[in-house]
PDB file of C-alpha atoms in Angstrom:
ATOM      1  CA  PRO S 472      68.395  94.511 115.120  1.00 46.00           C
ATOM      2  CA  SER S 473      65.963  92.421 113.155  1.00 49.00           C
ATOM      3  CA  LEU S 474      66.500  88.761 112.381  1.00 51.00           C
ATOM      4  CA  ARG S 475      66.720  89.774 108.724  1.00 57.00           C
ATOM      5  CA  ASP S 476      69.599  92.249 109.250  1.00 66.00           C
ATOM      6  CA  GLU S 477      72.743  91.624 107.198  1.00 71.00           C
ATOM      7  CA  PHE S 478      76.154  91.898 108.876  1.00 75.00           C
ATOM      8  CA  CYS S 479      79.139  92.956 106.758  1.00 82.00           C
ATOM      9  CA  VAL S 480      82.876  93.246 107.434  1.00 84.00           C
ATOM     10  CA  TRP S 481      85.917  94.033 105.307  1.00 86.00           C
ATOM     11  CA  SER S 482      88.067  90.909 105.394  1.00 88.00           C
ATOM     12  CA  THR S 483      91.629  90.358 104.143  1.00 89.00           C
ATOM     13  CA  VAL S 484      91.498  87.997 101.167  1.00 90.00           C
ATOM     14  CA  GLY S 485      94.973  88.232  99.652  1.00 91.00           C
ATOM     15  CA  ASN S 486      98.428  89.802  99.496  1.00 94.00           C
ATOM     16  CA  GLY S 487     100.772  90.484  96.615  1.00 94.00           C
ATOM     17  CA  GLU S 488     104.121  92.009  95.689  1.00 95.00           C
ATOM     18  CA  ALA S 489     105.825  93.359  92.571  1.00 96.00           C
ATOM     19  CA  GLU S 490     109.256  94.834  91.790  1.00 96.00           C
ATOM     20  CA  TYR S 491     110.373  97.403  89.238  1.00 96.00           C
ATOM     21  CA  GLU S 492     114.094  97.550  88.467  1.00 97.00           C
ATOM     22  CA  ILE S 493     115.902 100.850  87.885  1.00 96.00           C
ATOM     23  CA  SER S 494     119.300 100.909  86.209  1.00 96.00           C
ATOM     24  CA  GLU S 495     120.118 104.337  84.802  1.00 95.00           C
ATOM     25  CA  GLU S 496     123.197 106.381  83.969  1.00 95.00           C
ATOM     26  CA  TYR S 497     123.156 110.122  84.592  1.00 95.00           C
ATOM     27  CA  ILE S 498     125.641 112.597  83.106  1.00 95.00           C
ATOM     28  CA  LEU S 499     126.174 115.773  85.137  1.00 94.00           C
ATOM     29  CA  PRO S 500     125.136 119.018  83.435  1.00 92.00           C
ATOM     30  CA  ASP S 501     127.907 121.436  82.471  1.00 92.00           C
ATOM     31  CA  TYR S 502     127.196 123.877  85.310  1.00 91.00           C
ATOM     32  CA  LEU S 503     128.035 121.286  88.012  1.00 92.00           C
ATOM     33  CA  PRO S 504     131.642 120.467  89.007  1.00 93.00           C
ATOM     34  CA  ASP S 505     133.227 117.048  88.511  1.00 94.00           C
ATOM     35  CA  ILE S 506     132.648 114.327  91.085  1.00 94.00           C
ATOM     36  CA  LYS S 507     135.475 113.682  93.512  1.00 93.00           C
ATOM     37  CA  LYS S 508     133.537 111.469  95.965  1.00 93.00           C
ATOM     38  CA  ILE S 509     129.880 110.578  96.625  1.00 93.00           C
ATOM     39  CA  LEU S 510     129.101 111.571 100.234  1.00 93.00           C
ATOM     40  CA  PHE S 511     125.409 110.783 100.822  1.00 93.00           C
ATOM     41  CA  VAL S 512     122.386 109.394  98.947  1.00 94.00           C
ATOM     42  CA  LYS S 513     118.753 109.761  99.976  1.00 94.00           C
ATOM     43  CA  SER S 514     116.006 107.990  98.036  1.00 95.00           C
ATOM     44  CA  ASP S 515     112.242 108.042  98.334  1.00 94.00           C
ATOM     45  CA  VAL S 516     109.136 106.889  96.481  1.00 95.00           C
ATOM     46  CA  SER S 517     106.268 109.146  95.460  1.00 90.00           C
ATOM     47  CA  GLU S 518     103.220 107.004  94.594  1.00 84.00           C
ATOM     48  CA  THR S 519     100.889 109.036  92.372  1.00 85.00           C
ATOM     49  CA  ASP S 520      99.035 106.629  90.066  1.00 89.00           C
ATOM     50  CA  GLU S 521      96.664 103.835  91.081  1.00 91.00           C
ATOM     51  CA  PHE S 522      94.462 101.560  88.956  1.00 92.00           C
ATOM     52  CA  ILE S 523      92.258  98.802  90.364  1.00 91.00           C
ATOM     53  CA  GLY S 524      90.327  96.499  88.053  1.00 89.00           C
ATOM     54  CA  ASP S 525      89.026  92.958  88.173  1.00 87.00           C
ATOM     55  CA  GLY S 526      92.039  90.733  88.815  1.00 92.00           C
ATOM     56  CA  ARG S 527      94.706  93.460  88.574  1.00 93.00           C
ATOM     57  CA  ALA S 528      96.090  96.423  90.530  1.00 94.00           C
ATOM     58  CA  GLU S 529      98.713  98.857  89.202  1.00 95.00           C
ATOM     59  CA  PHE S 530     100.689 101.400  91.206  1.00 95.00           C
ATOM     60  CA  GLY S 531     103.051 103.942  89.715  1.00 95.00           C
ATOM     61  CA  GLY S 532     104.906 107.114  90.510  1.00 94.00           C
ATOM     62  CA  GLU S 533     108.448 108.360  90.832  1.00 95.00           C
ATOM     63  CA  ALA S 534     111.563 107.085  92.568  1.00 96.00           C
ATOM     64  CA  VAL S 535     113.552 110.167  93.599  1.00 95.00           C
ATOM     65  CA  PHE S 536     117.294 110.122  94.334  1.00 96.00           C
ATOM     66  CA  ASN S 537     119.104 113.047  96.000  1.00 95.00           C
ATOM     67  CA  ILE S 538     122.881 112.670  95.760  1.00 95.00           C
ATOM     68  CA  ILE S 539     125.352 114.817  97.679  1.00 94.00           C
ATOM     69  CA  TYR S 540     128.907 114.640  96.400  1.00 94.00           C
ATOM     70  CA  SER S 541     132.215 116.362  96.928  1.00 93.00           C
ATOM     71  CA  GLY S 542     133.161 118.430  93.900  1.00 90.00           C
ATOM     72  CA  ASP S 543     136.661 118.691  92.473  1.00 85.00           C
ATOM     73  CA  SER S 544     137.074 121.939  94.425  1.00 83.00           C
ATOM     74  CA  GLY S 545     136.213 120.125  97.664  1.00 84.00           C
ATOM     75  CA  SER S 546     132.869 121.855  98.239  1.00 88.00           C
ATOM     76  CA  PRO S 547     129.720 119.678  98.582  1.00 92.00           C
ATOM     77  CA  ARG S 548     127.196 119.753  95.747  1.00 92.00           C
ATOM     78  CA  CYS S 549     123.772 118.141  95.310  1.00 93.00           C
ATOM     79  CA  VAL S 550     122.117 116.594  92.294  1.00 93.00           C
ATOM     80  CA  SER S 551     118.600 115.164  92.132  1.00 93.00           C
ATOM     81  CA  ARG S 552     117.156 112.605  89.701  1.00 94.00           C
ATOM     82  CA  ALA S 553     113.666 111.070  89.441  1.00 95.00           C
ATOM     83  CA  PHE S 554     112.658 107.947  87.510  1.00 95.00           C
ATOM     84  CA  ASN S 555     109.138 106.741  86.725  1.00 95.00           C
ATOM     85  CA  TYR S 556     108.074 103.258  87.815  1.00 96.00           C
ATOM     86  CA  LEU S 557     104.981 101.058  87.403  1.00 95.00           C
ATOM     87  CA  ASN S 558     104.242  97.882  89.380  1.00 95.00           C
ATOM     88  CA  GLY S 559     101.371  95.601  88.372  1.00 94.00           C
ATOM     89  CA  ILE S 560     100.025  92.824  90.589  1.00 95.00           C
ATOM     90  CA  GLU S 561      97.527  90.183  89.461  1.00 94.00           C
ATOM     91  CA  LEU S 562      95.285  88.400  91.998  1.00 92.00           C
ATOM     92  CA  GLU S 563      91.937  86.683  91.499  1.00 91.00           C
ATOM     93  CA  SER S 564      90.712  88.296  94.729  1.00 90.00           C
ATOM     94  CA  ILE S 565      90.968  91.851  93.303  1.00 91.00           C
ATOM     95  CA  TYR S 566      87.653  93.414  92.213  1.00 90.00           C
ATOM     96  CA  ASP S 567      86.609  96.944  91.281  1.00 87.00           C
ATOM     97  CA  GLU S 568      85.119  97.384  94.782  1.00 88.00           C
ATOM     98  CA  SER S 569      88.151  95.988  96.663  1.00 89.00           C
ATOM     99  CA  ILE S 570      89.997  98.096  99.210  1.00 90.00           C
ATOM    100  CA  ILE S 571      93.733  97.836  98.613  1.00 92.00           C
ATOM    101  CA  ASP S 572      96.356  99.042 101.064  1.00 92.00           C
ATOM    102  CA  SER S 573      99.657  99.552  99.252  1.00 92.00           C
ATOM    103  CA  ARG S 574     103.165 100.485 100.269  1.00 92.00           C
ATOM    104  CA  SER S 575     106.095 101.120  97.945  1.00 94.00           C
ATOM    105  CA  HIS S 576     109.720 101.400  98.985  1.00 95.00           C
ATOM    106  CA  ILE S 577     113.222 101.242  97.496  1.00 96.00           C
ATOM    107  CA  LYS S 578     115.621  98.360  98.129  1.00 95.00           C
ATOM    108  CA  ASN S 579     119.028  97.203  96.846  1.00 95.00           C
ATOM    109  CA  ARG S 580     120.053 100.793  96.081  1.00 95.00           C
ATOM    110  CA  THR S 581     123.528 101.469  94.713  1.00 94.00           C
ATOM    111  CA  VAL S 582     124.843 104.789  93.428  1.00 95.00           C
ATOM    112  CA  ARG S 583     128.409 105.095  92.150  1.00 94.00           C
ATOM    113  CA  ALA S 584     130.476 107.386  89.992  1.00 94.00           C
ATOM    114  CA  LEU S 585     131.556 105.746  86.726  1.00 95.00           C
ATOM    115  CA  SER S 586     133.656 108.793  85.833  1.00 94.00           C
ATOM    116  CA  PRO S 587     134.006 112.384  87.086  1.00 94.00           C
ATOM    117  CA  ARG S 588     130.915 113.298  85.000  1.00 94.00           C
ATOM    118  CA  LYS S 589     128.786 110.126  85.067  1.00 96.00           C
ATOM    119  CA  ILE S 590     126.726 108.455  87.839  1.00 96.00           C
ATOM    120  CA  LEU S 591     125.184 104.963  87.740  1.00 96.00           C
ATOM    121  CA  ILE S 592     121.965 104.559  89.769  1.00 96.00           C
ATOM    122  CA  LYS S 593     120.576 101.082  90.469  1.00 96.00           C
ATOM    123  CA  ALA S 594     117.629 100.158  92.688  1.00 96.00           C
ATOM    124  CA  LYS S 595     114.390  98.187  92.910  1.00 97.00           C
ATOM    125  CA  VAL S 596     111.021  99.734  93.701  1.00 97.00           C
ATOM    126  CA  VAL S 597     108.969  97.161  95.634  1.00 96.00           C
ATOM    127  CA  THR S 598     105.207  97.503  95.987  1.00 95.00           C
ATOM    128  CA  ARG S 599     103.351  95.332  98.522  1.00 95.00           C
ATOM    129  CA  ILE S 600      99.557  95.196  98.713  1.00 94.00           C
ATOM    130  CA  ASN S 601      96.923  93.897 101.099  1.00 94.00           C
ATOM    131  CA  VAL S 602      93.511  93.198  99.489  1.00 93.00           C
ATOM    132  CA  ARG S 603      90.269  93.453 101.481  1.00 92.00           C
ATOM    133  CA  ASN S 604      86.816  92.559 100.201  1.00 91.00           C
ATOM    134  CA  LYS S 605      83.387  92.984 101.767  1.00 88.00           C
ATOM    135  CA  VAL S 606      82.030  89.775 103.307  1.00 83.00           C
ATOM    136  CA  CYS S 607      78.380  89.770 104.390  1.00 81.00           C
ATOM    137  CA  VAL S 608      76.390  87.196 106.356  1.00 76.00           C
ATOM    138  CA  SER S 609      72.694  86.968 107.239  1.00 71.00           C
ATOM    139  CA  PRO S 610      71.024  85.145 110.151  1.00 63.00           C
ATOM    140  CA  ARG S 611      69.118  81.987 109.205  1.00 60.00           C
ATOM    141  CA  LEU S 612      65.866  80.984 110.895  1.00 55.00           C
ATOM    142  CA  THR S 613      65.179  77.325 111.708  1.00 54.00           C
ATOM    143  CA  GLY S 614      62.247  75.637 113.422  1.00 51.00           C
ATOM    144  CA  GLY S 615      58.497  75.484 112.984  1.00 50.00           C
ATOM    145  CA  SER S 616      56.078  78.344 112.608  1.00 52.00           C
ATOM    146  CA  GLY S 617      52.953  76.813 114.189  1.00 51.00           C
ATOM    147  CA  MET S 618      51.486  77.924 117.513  1.00 51.00           C
ATOM    148  CA  GLU S 619      52.924  74.913 119.316  1.00 51.00           C
ATOM    149  CA  ASP S 620      56.439  75.736 118.074  1.00 49.00           C
ATOM    150  CA  GLU S 621      56.280  79.499 118.662  1.00 47.00           C
ATOM    151  CA  PHE S 622      58.943  79.440 121.391  1.00 47.00           C
ATOM    152  CA  THR S 623      61.255  76.956 119.670  1.00 46.00           C
ATOM    153  CA  LEU S 624      62.443  79.340 116.965  1.00 47.00           C
ATOM    154  CA  GLU S 625      66.221  79.652 116.954  1.00 46.00           C
ATOM    155  CA  ARG S 626      68.499  82.111 115.298  1.00 45.00           C
ATOM    156  CA  ARG S 627      71.807  80.875 113.933  1.00 44.00           C
ATOM    157  CA  VAL S 628      74.481  83.334 112.816  1.00 44.00           C
ATOM    158  CA  ASN S 629      77.571  82.557 110.778  1.00 47.00           C
ATOM    159  CA  TYR S 630      80.279  84.382 112.727  1.00 48.00           C
ATOM    160  CA  THR S 631      82.976  86.211 110.783  1.00 47.00           C
ATOM    161  CA  ASP S 632      86.123  87.570 112.372  1.00 51.00           C
ATOM    162  CA  CYS S 633      86.209  91.348 112.367  1.00 51.00           C
ATOM    163  CA  VAL S 634      89.307  93.544 112.418  1.00 50.00           C
ATOM    164  CA  ASN S 635      89.517  97.312 112.691  1.00 49.00           C
ATOM    165  CA  PHE S 636      91.938  98.848 110.200  1.00 49.00           C
ATOM    166  CA  ALA S 637      93.705 102.184 110.531  1.00 51.00           C
ATOM    167  CA  ARG S 638      95.997 103.674 107.917  1.00 53.00           C
ATOM    168  CA  ILE S 639      98.436 106.309 109.150  1.00 55.00           C
ATOM    169  CA  THR S 640     100.690 108.347 106.907  1.00 55.00           C
ATOM    170  CA  GLU S 641     103.576 110.633 107.822  1.00 55.00           C
ATOM    171  CA  LYS S 642     101.288 113.641 107.315  1.00 55.00           C
ATOM    172  CA  ASP S 643      98.997 112.357 110.106  1.00 54.00           C
ATOM    173  CA  ILE S 644     101.797 112.276 112.691  1.00 54.00           C
ATOM    174  CA  ARG S 645     102.602 115.386 114.685  1.00 56.00           C
ATOM    175  CA  MET S 646     105.223 115.146 117.414  1.00 56.00           C
ATOM    176  CA  SER S 647     106.887 117.650 119.673  1.00 55.00           C
ATOM    177  CA  GLU S 648     109.232 116.710 122.487  1.00 58.00           C
ATOM    178  CA  ASP S 649     111.583 118.692 124.705  1.00 60.00           C
ATOM    179  CA  ILE S 650     115.111 117.279 124.692  1.00 59.00           C
ATOM    180  CA  GLU S 651     117.810 118.158 127.211  1.00 63.00           C
ATOM    181  CA  TYR S 652     121.159 118.577 125.437  1.00 57.00           C
ATOM    182  CA  ARG S 653     124.291 117.758 127.430  1.00 63.00           C
ATOM    183  CA  GLY S 654     126.905 117.655 124.688  1.00 61.00           C
ATOM    184  CA  LYS S 655     130.342 119.235 124.847  1.00 61.00           C
ATOM    185  CA  TYR S 656     129.769 121.524 121.800  1.00 57.00           C
ATOM    186  CA  PRO S 657     127.382 124.515 121.804  1.00 58.00           C
ATOM    187  CA  ILE S 658     123.991 123.600 120.399  1.00 53.00           C
ATOM    188  CA  SER S 659     124.488 126.177 117.606  1.00 54.00           C
ATOM    189  CA  GLU S 660     127.167 123.874 116.148  1.00 52.00           C
ATOM    190  CA  LEU S 661     124.832 120.910 115.735  1.00 49.00           C
ATOM    191  CA  ILE S 662     124.178 120.146 112.070  1.00 47.00           C
ATOM    192  CA  CYS S 663     121.579 117.372 112.096  1.00 44.00           C
ATOM    193  CA  ALA S 664     119.794 115.094 114.553  1.00 42.00           C
ATOM    194  CA  VAL S 665     118.178 111.890 113.262  1.00 38.00           C
TER     195      VAL S 665
END
């Protein structure tokens, strides 16, 4: 490389966090039986909207709740509800060209039956971000340029730490593993393995 080459890296310049609170009541539709007992709740976040502007980043999507409950007849039933959320984070280090790694998840989730027909869902959607900006440095030449100083030229470089980043999502992971089962029940009776 030439002495005039510019060296650039993406460097972490800031982190931020925001919370969106969900507190919603849901009344069962007429075609579903009354609630006897809530058996299982699964919740997940689907991040679909992203805005990045000078000084601000916004992330939005849906928080989805799948609730399995025992009906008044004793048979299990499932109901699903989704709520929109929007988290905004302000940082001086955010620019239009910034690379922002974000992760949203649900915490402090509670789901309870207020009556045989009504469910109360409470949770917080937390979004955490890591902001990276491009940092570039150029070598600087010092020394004389005359014939007598031709071999005294020095090159000084401002060194910047460099980190390789990799972002992996669940869709990028493929796994297959043989498992030897030694349980006392036939494998056909297994319901779920986590």
